[in-house]
Short mmCIF file of C-alpha atoms in Angstrom, two decimals:
data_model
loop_
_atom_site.label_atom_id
_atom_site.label_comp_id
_atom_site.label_asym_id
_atom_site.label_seq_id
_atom_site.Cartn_x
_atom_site.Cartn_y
_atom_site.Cartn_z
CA UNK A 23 110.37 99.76 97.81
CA UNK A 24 108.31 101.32 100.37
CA UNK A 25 105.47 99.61 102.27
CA UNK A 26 102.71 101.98 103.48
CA UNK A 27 100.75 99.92 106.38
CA UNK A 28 97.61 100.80 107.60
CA UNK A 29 95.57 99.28 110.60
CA UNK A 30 92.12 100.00 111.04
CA UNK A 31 90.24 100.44 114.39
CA UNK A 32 86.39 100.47 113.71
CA UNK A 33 83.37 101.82 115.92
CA UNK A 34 81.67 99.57 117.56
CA UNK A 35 78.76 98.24 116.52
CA UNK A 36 79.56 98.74 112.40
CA UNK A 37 77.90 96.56 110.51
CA UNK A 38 79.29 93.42 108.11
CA UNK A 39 77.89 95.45 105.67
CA UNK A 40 79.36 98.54 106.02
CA UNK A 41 82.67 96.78 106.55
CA UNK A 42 82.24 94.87 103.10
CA UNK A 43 81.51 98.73 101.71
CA UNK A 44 84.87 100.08 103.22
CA UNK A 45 86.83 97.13 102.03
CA UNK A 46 85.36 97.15 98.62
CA UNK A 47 86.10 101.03 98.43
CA UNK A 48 89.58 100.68 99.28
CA UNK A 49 89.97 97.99 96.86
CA UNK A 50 89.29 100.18 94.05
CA UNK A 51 92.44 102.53 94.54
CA UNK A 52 95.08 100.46 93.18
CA UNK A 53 92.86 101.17 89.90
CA UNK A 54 92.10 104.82 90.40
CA UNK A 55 95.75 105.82 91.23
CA UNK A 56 98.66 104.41 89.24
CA UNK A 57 101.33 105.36 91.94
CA UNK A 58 100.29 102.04 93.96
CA UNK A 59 102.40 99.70 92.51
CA UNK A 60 101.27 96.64 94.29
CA UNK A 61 98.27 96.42 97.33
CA UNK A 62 97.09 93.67 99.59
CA UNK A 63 95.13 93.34 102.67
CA UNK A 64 93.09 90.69 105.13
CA UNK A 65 91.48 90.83 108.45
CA UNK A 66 92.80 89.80 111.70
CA UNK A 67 93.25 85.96 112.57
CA UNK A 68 95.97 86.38 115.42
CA UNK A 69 96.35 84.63 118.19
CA UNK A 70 98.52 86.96 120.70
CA UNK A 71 95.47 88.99 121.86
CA UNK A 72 98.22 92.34 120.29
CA UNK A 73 95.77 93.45 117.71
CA UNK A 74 94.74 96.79 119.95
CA UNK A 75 91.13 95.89 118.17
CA UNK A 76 92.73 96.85 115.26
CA UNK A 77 90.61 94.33 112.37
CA UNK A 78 92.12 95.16 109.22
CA UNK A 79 95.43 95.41 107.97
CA UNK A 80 96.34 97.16 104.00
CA UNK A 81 99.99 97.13 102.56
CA UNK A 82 100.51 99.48 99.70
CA UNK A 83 103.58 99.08 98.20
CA UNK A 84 105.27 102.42 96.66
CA UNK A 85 108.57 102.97 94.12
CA UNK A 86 109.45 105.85 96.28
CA UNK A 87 108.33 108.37 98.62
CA UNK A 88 107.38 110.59 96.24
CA UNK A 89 104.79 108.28 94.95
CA UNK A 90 102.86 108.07 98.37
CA UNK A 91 103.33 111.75 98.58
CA UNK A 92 101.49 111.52 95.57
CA UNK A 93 98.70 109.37 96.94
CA UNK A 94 98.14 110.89 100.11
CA UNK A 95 96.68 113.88 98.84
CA UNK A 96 94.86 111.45 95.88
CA UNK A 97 91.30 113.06 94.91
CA UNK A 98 90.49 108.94 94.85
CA UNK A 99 92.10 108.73 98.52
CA UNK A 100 90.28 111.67 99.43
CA UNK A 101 86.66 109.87 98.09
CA UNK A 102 87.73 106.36 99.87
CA UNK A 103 88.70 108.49 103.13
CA UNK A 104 84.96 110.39 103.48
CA UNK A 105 82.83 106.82 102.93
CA UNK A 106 85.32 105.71 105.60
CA UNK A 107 85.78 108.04 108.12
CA UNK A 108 82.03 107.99 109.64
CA UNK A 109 82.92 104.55 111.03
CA UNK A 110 86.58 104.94 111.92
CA UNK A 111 87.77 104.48 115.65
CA UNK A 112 91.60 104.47 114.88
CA UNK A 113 93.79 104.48 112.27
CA UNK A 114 97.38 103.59 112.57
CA UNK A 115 99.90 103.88 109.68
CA UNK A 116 103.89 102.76 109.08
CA UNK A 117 106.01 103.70 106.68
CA UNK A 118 108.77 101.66 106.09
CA UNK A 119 111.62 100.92 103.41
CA UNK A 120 111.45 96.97 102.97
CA UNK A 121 114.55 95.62 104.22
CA UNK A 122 114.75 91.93 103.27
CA UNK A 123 116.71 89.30 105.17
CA UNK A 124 118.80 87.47 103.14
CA UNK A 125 117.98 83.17 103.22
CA UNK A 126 114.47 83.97 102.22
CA UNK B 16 99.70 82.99 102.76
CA UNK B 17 99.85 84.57 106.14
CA UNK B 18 101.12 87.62 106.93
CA UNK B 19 102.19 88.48 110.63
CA UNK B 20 102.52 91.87 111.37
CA UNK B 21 104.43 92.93 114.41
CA UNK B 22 105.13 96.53 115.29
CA UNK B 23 107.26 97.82 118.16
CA UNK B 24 107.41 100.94 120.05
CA UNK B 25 110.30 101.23 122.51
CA UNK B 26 110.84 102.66 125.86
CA UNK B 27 111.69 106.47 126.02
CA UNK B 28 115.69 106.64 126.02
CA UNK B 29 116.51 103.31 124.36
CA UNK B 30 119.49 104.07 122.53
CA UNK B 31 120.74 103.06 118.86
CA UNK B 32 123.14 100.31 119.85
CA UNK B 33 119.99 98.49 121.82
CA UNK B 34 117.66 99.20 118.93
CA UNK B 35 120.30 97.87 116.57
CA UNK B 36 120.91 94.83 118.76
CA UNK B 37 117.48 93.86 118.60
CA UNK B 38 117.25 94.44 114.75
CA UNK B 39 119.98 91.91 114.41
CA UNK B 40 118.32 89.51 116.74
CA UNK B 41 114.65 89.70 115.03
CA UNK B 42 116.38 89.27 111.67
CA UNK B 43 118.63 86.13 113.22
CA UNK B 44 115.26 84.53 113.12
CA UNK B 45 114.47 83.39 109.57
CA UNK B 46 117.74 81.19 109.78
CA UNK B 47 117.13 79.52 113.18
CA UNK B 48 113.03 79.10 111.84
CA UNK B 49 112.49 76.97 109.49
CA UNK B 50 108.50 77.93 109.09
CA UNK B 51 109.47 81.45 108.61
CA UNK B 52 109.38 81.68 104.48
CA UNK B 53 109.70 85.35 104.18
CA UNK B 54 110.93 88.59 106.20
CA UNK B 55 111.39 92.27 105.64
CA UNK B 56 111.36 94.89 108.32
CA UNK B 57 112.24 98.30 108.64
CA UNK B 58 111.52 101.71 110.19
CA UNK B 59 108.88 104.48 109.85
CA UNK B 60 109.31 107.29 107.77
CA UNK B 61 105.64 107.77 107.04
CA UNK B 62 104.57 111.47 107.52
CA UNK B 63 100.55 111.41 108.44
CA UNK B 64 101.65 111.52 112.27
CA UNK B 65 99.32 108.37 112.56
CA UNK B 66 102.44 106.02 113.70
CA UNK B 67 101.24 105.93 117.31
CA UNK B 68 105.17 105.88 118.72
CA UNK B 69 105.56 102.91 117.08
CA UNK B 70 108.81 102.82 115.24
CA UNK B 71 109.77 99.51 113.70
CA UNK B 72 107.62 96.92 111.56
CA UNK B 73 108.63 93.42 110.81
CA UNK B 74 106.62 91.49 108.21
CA UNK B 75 106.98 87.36 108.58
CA UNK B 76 105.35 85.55 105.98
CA UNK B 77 104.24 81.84 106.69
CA UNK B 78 102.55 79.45 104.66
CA UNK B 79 99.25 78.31 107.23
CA UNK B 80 98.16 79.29 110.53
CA UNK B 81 100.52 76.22 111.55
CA UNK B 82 103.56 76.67 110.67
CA UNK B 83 102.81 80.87 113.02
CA UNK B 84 102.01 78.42 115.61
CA UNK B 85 104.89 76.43 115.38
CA UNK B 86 106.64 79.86 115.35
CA UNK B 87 105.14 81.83 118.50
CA UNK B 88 106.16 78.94 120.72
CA UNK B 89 109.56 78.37 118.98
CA UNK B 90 113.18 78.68 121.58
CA UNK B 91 114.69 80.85 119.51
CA UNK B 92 111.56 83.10 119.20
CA UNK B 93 111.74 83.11 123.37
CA UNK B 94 115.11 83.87 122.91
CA UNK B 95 114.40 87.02 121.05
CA UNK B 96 111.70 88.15 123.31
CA UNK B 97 114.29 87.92 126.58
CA UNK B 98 116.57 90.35 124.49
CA UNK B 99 113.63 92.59 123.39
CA UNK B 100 111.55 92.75 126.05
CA UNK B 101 113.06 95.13 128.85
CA UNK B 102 113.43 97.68 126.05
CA UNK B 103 109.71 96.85 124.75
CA UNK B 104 107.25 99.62 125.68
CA UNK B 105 104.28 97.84 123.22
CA UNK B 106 104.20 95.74 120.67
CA UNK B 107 101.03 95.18 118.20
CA UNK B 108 100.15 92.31 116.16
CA UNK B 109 98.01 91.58 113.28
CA UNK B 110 97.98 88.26 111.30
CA UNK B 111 96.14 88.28 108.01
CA UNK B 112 95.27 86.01 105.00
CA UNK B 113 96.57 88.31 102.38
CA UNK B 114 94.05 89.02 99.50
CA UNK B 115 95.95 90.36 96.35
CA UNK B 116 93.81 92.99 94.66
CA UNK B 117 93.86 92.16 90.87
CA UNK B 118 95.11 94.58 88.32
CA UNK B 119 98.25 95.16 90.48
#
């Protein structure tokens, strides 16, 4: 499968609130657009000091490139993206084909 | 559970073999870790140009903030870093409670 990863950076000085709206927003996807075949996300609780001020961190998980190729351009993605973007500092997003390691 | 997130961009001219080298060694961990209950890795093939440089993601799954503190410290997480770390241009890390969105 393919994991789609997605860090958010926000401006500073965005309120709980606002945060709470975001997250809530891009909660509703998973039932707005049938490609995502699985989605989960949390904020931050490292302890490296790595994070870049990246806060919060979504996996969607895809069949198949074609299916986030699908998303991407999403008319729901597209809706989540303009109550988000006012607030953004940084976004930062991998794409990768799960490998699993065998023993786990 | 937790989710650590680690993402690596390399230094400008690292070649396969190294890159493969390390690969091996990251995914030696899971056996030599007992806290370690999950891994999957793999590199970026996303195509919003948001990836930053960064080229591989690894994915460890423990069961509490412990057992990723038992792991940051570990020897044979040390052991990885001395192989990775003259190749290592930056690495980011996020650690998050994941949060399953019903419905998928």
């Amino acid at each position: 499968v393919l994991k789609h990863v997605v860090l958010f950076r926000f401006k500073a000085g965005t309120s709980p609130e606002t945060l709470r709206r975001i997250e809530a927003a891009f909660c509703q996807l998973p039932q707005q657009i049938e490609q995502i075949r699985a989605f989960e996300w949390g904020t931050d609780v490292s302890v490296e000091n790595k994070s870049q001020g990246f806060t919060h961190c979504f996996v969607l998980t895809f069949q198949a490139e074609q299916d986030r190729d699908a998303y991407l351009p999403h008319p729901a993605h597209e809706a989540f993206r303009a109550v988000m973007r006012p607030h953004l500092d940084q976004a930062l997003v991998i794409d990768y084909f799960a490998h699993p390691v065998n023993g786990k």
